[in-house]
GROMACS .gro file of C-alpha atoms in nm:
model
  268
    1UNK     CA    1   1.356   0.137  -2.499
    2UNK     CA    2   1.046   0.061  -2.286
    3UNK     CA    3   0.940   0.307  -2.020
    4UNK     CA    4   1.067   0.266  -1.685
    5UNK     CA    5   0.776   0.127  -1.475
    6UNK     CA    6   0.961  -0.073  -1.151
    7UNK     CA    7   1.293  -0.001  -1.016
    8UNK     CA    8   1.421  -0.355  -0.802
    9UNK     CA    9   1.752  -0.297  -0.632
   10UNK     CA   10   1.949  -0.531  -0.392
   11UNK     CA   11   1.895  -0.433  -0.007
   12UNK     CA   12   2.178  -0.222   0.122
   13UNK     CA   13   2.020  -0.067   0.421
   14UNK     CA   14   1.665   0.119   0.382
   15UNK     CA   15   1.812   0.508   0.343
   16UNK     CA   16   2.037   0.400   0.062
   17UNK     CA   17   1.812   0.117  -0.104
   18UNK     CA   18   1.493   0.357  -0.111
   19UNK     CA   19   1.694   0.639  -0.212
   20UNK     CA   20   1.844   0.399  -0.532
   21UNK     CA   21   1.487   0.309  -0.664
   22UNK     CA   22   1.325   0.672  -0.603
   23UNK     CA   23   1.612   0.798  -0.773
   24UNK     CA   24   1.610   0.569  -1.071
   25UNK     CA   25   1.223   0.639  -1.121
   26UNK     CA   26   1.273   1.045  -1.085
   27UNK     CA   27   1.050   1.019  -0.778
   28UNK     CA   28   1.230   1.289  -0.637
   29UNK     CA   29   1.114   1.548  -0.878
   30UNK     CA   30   0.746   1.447  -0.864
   31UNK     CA   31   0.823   1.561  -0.488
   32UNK     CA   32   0.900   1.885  -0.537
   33UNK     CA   33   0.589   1.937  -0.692
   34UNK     CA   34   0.365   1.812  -0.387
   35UNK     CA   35   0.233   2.013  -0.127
   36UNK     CA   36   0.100   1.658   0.074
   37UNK     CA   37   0.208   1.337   0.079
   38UNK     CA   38   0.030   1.015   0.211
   39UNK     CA   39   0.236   0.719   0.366
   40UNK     CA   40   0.031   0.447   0.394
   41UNK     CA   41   0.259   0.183   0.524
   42UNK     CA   42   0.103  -0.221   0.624
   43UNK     CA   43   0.005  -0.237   0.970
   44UNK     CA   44  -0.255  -0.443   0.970
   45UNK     CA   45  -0.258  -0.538   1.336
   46UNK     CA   46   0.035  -0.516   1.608
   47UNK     CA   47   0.220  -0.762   1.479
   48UNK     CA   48   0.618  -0.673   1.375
   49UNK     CA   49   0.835  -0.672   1.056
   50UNK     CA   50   0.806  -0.830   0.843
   51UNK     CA   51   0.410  -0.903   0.941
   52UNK     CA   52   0.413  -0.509   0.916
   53UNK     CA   53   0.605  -0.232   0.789
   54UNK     CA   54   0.952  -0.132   0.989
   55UNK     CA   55   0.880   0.177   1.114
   56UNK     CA   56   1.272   0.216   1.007
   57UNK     CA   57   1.121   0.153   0.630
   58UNK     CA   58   0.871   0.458   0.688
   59UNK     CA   59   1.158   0.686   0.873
   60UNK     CA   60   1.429   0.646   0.556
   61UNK     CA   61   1.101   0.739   0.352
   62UNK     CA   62   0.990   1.054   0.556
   63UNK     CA   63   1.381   1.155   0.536
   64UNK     CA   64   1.438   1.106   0.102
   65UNK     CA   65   1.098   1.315   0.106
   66UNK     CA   66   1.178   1.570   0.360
   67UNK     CA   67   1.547   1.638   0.123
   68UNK     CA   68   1.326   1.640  -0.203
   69UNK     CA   69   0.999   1.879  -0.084
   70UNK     CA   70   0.852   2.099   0.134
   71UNK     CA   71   0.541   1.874   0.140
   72UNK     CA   72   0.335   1.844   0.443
   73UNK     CA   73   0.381   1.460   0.562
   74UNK     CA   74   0.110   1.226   0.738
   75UNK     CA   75   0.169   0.866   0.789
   76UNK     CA   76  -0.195   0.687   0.734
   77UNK     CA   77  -0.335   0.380   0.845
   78UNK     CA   78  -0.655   0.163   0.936
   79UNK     CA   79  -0.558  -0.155   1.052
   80UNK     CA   80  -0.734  -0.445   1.021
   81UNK     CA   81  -0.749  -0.610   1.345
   82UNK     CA   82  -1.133  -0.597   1.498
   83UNK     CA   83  -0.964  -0.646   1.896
   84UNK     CA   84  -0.717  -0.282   1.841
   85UNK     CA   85  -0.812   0.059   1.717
   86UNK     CA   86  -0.510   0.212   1.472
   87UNK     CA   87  -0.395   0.454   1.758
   88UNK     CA   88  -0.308   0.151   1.975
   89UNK     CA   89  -0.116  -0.034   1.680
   90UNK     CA   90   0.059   0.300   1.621
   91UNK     CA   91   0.172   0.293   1.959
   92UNK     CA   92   0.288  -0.078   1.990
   93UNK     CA   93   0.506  -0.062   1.640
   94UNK     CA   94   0.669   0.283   1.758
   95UNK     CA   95   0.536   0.453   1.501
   96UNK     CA   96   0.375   0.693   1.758
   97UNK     CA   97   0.733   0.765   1.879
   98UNK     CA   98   0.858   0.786   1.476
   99UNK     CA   99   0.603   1.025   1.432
  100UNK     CA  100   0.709   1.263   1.714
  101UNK     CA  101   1.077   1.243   1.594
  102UNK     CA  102   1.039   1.346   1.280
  103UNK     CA  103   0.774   1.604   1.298
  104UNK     CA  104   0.471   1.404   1.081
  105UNK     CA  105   0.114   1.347   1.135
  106UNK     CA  106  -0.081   1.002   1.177
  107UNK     CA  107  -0.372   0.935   1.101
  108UNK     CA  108  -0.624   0.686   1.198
  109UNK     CA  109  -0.791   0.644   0.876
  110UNK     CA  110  -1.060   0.438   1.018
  111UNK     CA  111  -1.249   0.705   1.184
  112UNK     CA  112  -1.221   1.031   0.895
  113UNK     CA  113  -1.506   1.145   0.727
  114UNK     CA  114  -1.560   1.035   0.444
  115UNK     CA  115  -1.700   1.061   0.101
  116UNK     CA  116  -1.959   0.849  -0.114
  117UNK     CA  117  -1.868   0.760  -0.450
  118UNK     CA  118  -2.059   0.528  -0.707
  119UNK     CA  119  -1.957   0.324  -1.000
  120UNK     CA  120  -2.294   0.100  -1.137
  121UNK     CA  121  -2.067  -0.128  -1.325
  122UNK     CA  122  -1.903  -0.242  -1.049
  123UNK     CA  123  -1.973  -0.614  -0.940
  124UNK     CA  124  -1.876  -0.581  -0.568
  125UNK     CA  125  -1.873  -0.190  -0.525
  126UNK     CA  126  -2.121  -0.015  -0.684
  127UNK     CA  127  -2.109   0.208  -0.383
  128UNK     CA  128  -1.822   0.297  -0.166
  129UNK     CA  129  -1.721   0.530   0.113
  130UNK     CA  130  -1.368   0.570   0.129
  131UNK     CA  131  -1.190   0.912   0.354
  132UNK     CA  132  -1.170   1.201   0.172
  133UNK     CA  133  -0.851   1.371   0.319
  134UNK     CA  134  -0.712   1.078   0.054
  135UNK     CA  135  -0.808   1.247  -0.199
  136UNK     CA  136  -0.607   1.546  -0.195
  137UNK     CA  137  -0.229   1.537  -0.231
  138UNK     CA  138   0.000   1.203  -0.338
  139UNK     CA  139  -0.091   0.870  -0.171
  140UNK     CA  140   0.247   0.624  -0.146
  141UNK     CA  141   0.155   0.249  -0.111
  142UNK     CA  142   0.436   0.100   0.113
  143UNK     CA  143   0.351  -0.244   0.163
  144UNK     CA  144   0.561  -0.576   0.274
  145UNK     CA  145   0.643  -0.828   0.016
  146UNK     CA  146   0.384  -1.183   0.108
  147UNK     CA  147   0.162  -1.401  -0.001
  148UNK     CA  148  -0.193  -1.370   0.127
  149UNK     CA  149  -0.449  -1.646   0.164
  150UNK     CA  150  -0.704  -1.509   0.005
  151UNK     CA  151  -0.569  -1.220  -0.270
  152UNK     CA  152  -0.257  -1.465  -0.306
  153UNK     CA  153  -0.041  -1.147  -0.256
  154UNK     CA  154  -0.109  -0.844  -0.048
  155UNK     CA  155   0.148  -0.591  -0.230
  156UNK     CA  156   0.054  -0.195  -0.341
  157UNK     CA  157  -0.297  -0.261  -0.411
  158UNK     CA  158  -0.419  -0.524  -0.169
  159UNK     CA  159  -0.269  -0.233   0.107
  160UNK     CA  160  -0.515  -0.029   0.054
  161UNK     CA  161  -0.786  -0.195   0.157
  162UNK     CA  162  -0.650   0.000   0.514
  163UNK     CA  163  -0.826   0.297   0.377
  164UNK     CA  164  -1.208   0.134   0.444
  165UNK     CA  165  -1.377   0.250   0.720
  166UNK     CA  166  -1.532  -0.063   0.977
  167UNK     CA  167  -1.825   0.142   0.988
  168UNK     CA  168  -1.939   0.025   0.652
  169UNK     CA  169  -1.693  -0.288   0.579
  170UNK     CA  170  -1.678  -0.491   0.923
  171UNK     CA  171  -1.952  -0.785   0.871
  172UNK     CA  172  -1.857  -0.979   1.190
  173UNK     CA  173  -1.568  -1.194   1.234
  174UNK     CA  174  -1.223  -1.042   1.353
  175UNK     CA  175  -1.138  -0.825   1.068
  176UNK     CA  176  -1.284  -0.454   1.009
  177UNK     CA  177  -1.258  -0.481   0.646
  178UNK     CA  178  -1.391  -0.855   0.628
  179UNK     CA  179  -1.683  -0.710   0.360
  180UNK     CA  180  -1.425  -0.773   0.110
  181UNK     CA  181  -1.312  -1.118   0.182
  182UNK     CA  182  -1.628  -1.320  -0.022
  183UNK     CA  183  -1.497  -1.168  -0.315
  184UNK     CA  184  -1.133  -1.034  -0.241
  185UNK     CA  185  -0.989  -1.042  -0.597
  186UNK     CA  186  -1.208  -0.841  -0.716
  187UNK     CA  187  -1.306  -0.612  -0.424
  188UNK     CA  188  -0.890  -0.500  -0.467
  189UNK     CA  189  -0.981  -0.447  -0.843
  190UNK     CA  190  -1.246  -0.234  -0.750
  191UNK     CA  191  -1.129  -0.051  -0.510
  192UNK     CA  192  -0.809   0.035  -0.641
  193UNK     CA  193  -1.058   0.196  -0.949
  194UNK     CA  194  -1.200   0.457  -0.722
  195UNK     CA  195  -0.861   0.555  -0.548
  196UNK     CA  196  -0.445   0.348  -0.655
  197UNK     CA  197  -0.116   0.461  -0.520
  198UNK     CA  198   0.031   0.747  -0.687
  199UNK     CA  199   0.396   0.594  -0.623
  200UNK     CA  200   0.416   0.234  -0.463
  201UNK     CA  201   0.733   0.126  -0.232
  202UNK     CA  202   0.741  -0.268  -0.133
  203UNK     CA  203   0.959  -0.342   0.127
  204UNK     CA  204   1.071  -0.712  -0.023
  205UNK     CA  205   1.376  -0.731   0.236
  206UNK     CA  206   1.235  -1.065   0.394
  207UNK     CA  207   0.927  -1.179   0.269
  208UNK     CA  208   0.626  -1.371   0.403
  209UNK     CA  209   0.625  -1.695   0.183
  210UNK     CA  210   0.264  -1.876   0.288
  211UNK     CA  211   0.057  -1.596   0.500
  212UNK     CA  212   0.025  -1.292   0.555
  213UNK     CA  213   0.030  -1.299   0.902
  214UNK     CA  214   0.333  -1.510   0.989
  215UNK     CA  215   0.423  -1.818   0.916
  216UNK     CA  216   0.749  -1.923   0.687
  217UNK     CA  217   0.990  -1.645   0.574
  218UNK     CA  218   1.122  -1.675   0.226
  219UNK     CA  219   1.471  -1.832   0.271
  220UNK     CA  220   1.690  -1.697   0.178
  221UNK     CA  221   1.521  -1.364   0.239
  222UNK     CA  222   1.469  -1.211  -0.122
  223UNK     CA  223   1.682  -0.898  -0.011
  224UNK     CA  224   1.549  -0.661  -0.275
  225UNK     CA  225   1.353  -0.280  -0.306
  226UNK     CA  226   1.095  -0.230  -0.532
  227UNK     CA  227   0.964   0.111  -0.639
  228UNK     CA  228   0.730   0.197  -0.951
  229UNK     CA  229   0.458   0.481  -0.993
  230UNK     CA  230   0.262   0.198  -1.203
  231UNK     CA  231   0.096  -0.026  -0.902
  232UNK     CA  232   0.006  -0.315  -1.173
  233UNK     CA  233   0.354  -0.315  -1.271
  234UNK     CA  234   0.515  -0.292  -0.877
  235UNK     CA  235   0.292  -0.555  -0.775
  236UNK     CA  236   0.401  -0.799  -1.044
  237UNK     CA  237   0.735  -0.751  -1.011
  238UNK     CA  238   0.688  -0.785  -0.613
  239UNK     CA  239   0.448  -1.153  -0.758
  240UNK     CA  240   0.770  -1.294  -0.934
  241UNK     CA  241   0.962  -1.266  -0.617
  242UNK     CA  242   0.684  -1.467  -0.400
  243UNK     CA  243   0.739  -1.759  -0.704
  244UNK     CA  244   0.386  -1.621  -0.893
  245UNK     CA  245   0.335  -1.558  -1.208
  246UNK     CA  246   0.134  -1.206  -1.231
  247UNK     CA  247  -0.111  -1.372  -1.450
  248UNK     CA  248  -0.248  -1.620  -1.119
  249UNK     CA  249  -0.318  -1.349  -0.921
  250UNK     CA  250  -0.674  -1.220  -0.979
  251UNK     CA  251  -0.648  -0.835  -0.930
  252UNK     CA  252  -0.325  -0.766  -1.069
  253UNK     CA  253  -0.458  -0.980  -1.414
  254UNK     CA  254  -0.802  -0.762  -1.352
  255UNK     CA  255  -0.568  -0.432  -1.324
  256UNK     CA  256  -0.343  -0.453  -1.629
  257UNK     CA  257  -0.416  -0.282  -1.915
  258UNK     CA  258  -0.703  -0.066  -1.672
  259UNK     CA  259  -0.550   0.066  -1.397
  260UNK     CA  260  -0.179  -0.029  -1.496
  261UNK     CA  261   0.067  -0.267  -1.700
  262UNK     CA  262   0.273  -0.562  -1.561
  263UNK     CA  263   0.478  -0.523  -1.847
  264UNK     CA  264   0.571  -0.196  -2.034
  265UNK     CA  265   0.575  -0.390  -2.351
  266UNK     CA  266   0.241  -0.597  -2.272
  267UNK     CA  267  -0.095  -0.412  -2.313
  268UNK     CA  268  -0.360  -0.633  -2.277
   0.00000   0.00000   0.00000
């Protein structure tokens, strides 16, 4: 038997749904074993579920952790949007509110200090300053399932392009991380090289099915949960939903077999 990279289960409400997949993948003993957790969920501007991730995804997450570890929680985010800072977003989506129920830090990842690292071989980033509070403890993707018109998906590792700061990635335009959009398949590549999710959650209960930023729902929503500690393998799984083929999506075919494997029994 193959490993156990993704765990998809039908949507039955977020608590039990998330708690089925982190179950099935033993999630909740690699919690016991953290002292910090990261929640980085999609909010890439103000705009609601399933644009961004329901706060209600992030609370059922907070809750499965809080029953499986002692681990200090912050929720994480630098959104995307060059007209709102993260704080304001925070406040709009209720996560500011979510936050203050449940006891758990946010943090505006746009504005930490950071730390320089270098990789020569890279095409795109050579160089790149990402926050280092992300660097210590686990770092959970939680992204929403759509297509994107640019990366073709924006699943685990497309979501983490929230963790560059403006101050180095704005060039103009009306995105704070539009450095990466000349060369977005393999700026997500790259990136996802010098820091990936530890454990990656997509929230596939809708789905976006043309952009990333509205636009057509899949119909019928895809009604599914998809959990995997392998983000190559999450985000082809969460691909195949959207009607892709893993394979036509540039950083997920850049990722496997380097960062991750779309299939257990595929290596290269």
């Amino acid at each position: 038997m193959p490993e156990l990279k993704v765990s998809m289960q039908p949507f039955a409400g977020y608590p039990a749904t998330l708690a089925a997949c982190l179950d099935e993948i033993g999630a909740d003993m690699v919690f016991r074993r953290r002292r910090l957790i990261w929640i980085k969920p999609n909010l890439v501007n103000d705009s609601p579920f399933p644009v961004t991730s329901d706060p209600e995804m992030i609370r059922a997450l907070v809750e499965y952790v809080r029953e499986n570890s002692r681990a200090r929680i912050i929720i994480a985010e630098g959104c995307g949007d060059s007209g709102m800072e993260t704080r304001e977003v925070f406040e709009s989506l209720g996560y500011d509110r979510l936050a203050g129920e449940l006891g758990v830090e946010l943090v505006d990842l746009n504005h930490e200090p950071l730390k320089r690292l270098r990789n020569p071989e890279f095409q795109v980033l050579p160089e790149i300053y990402l926050p280092k509070s992300i660097f210590s403890g686990m770092l959970i993707s939680v992204p929403v399932l759509k297509r994107h018109s640019l990366a073709g998906v924006t699943l685990a590792m497309k979501n983490l392009m929230g963790l560059a700061p403006p101050k180095h990635y704005q060039q103009g335009g009306s995105w704070k991380k539009s450095y990466f959009h000349s060369r977005m398949q393999r700026s997500i590549f790259e990136l996802n090289c010098y820091r990936k999710p530890d454990l990656s959650i997509v929230d596939a209960r809708v789905g976006l099915a043309q952009y990333h930023l509205g636009g057509a729902e899949c119909s019928p929503p895809v009604q599914k949960m998809i959990a995997g500690f392998d983000p190559v393998a999450v985000d082809a799984a969460g691909a195949e939903l959207l009607g892709l083929s893993w394979k036509d999506v540039g950083h997920i075919r850049m990722a496997h077999g380097v960062l991750g494997n779309a299939r257990p029994d595929e290596k290269s």
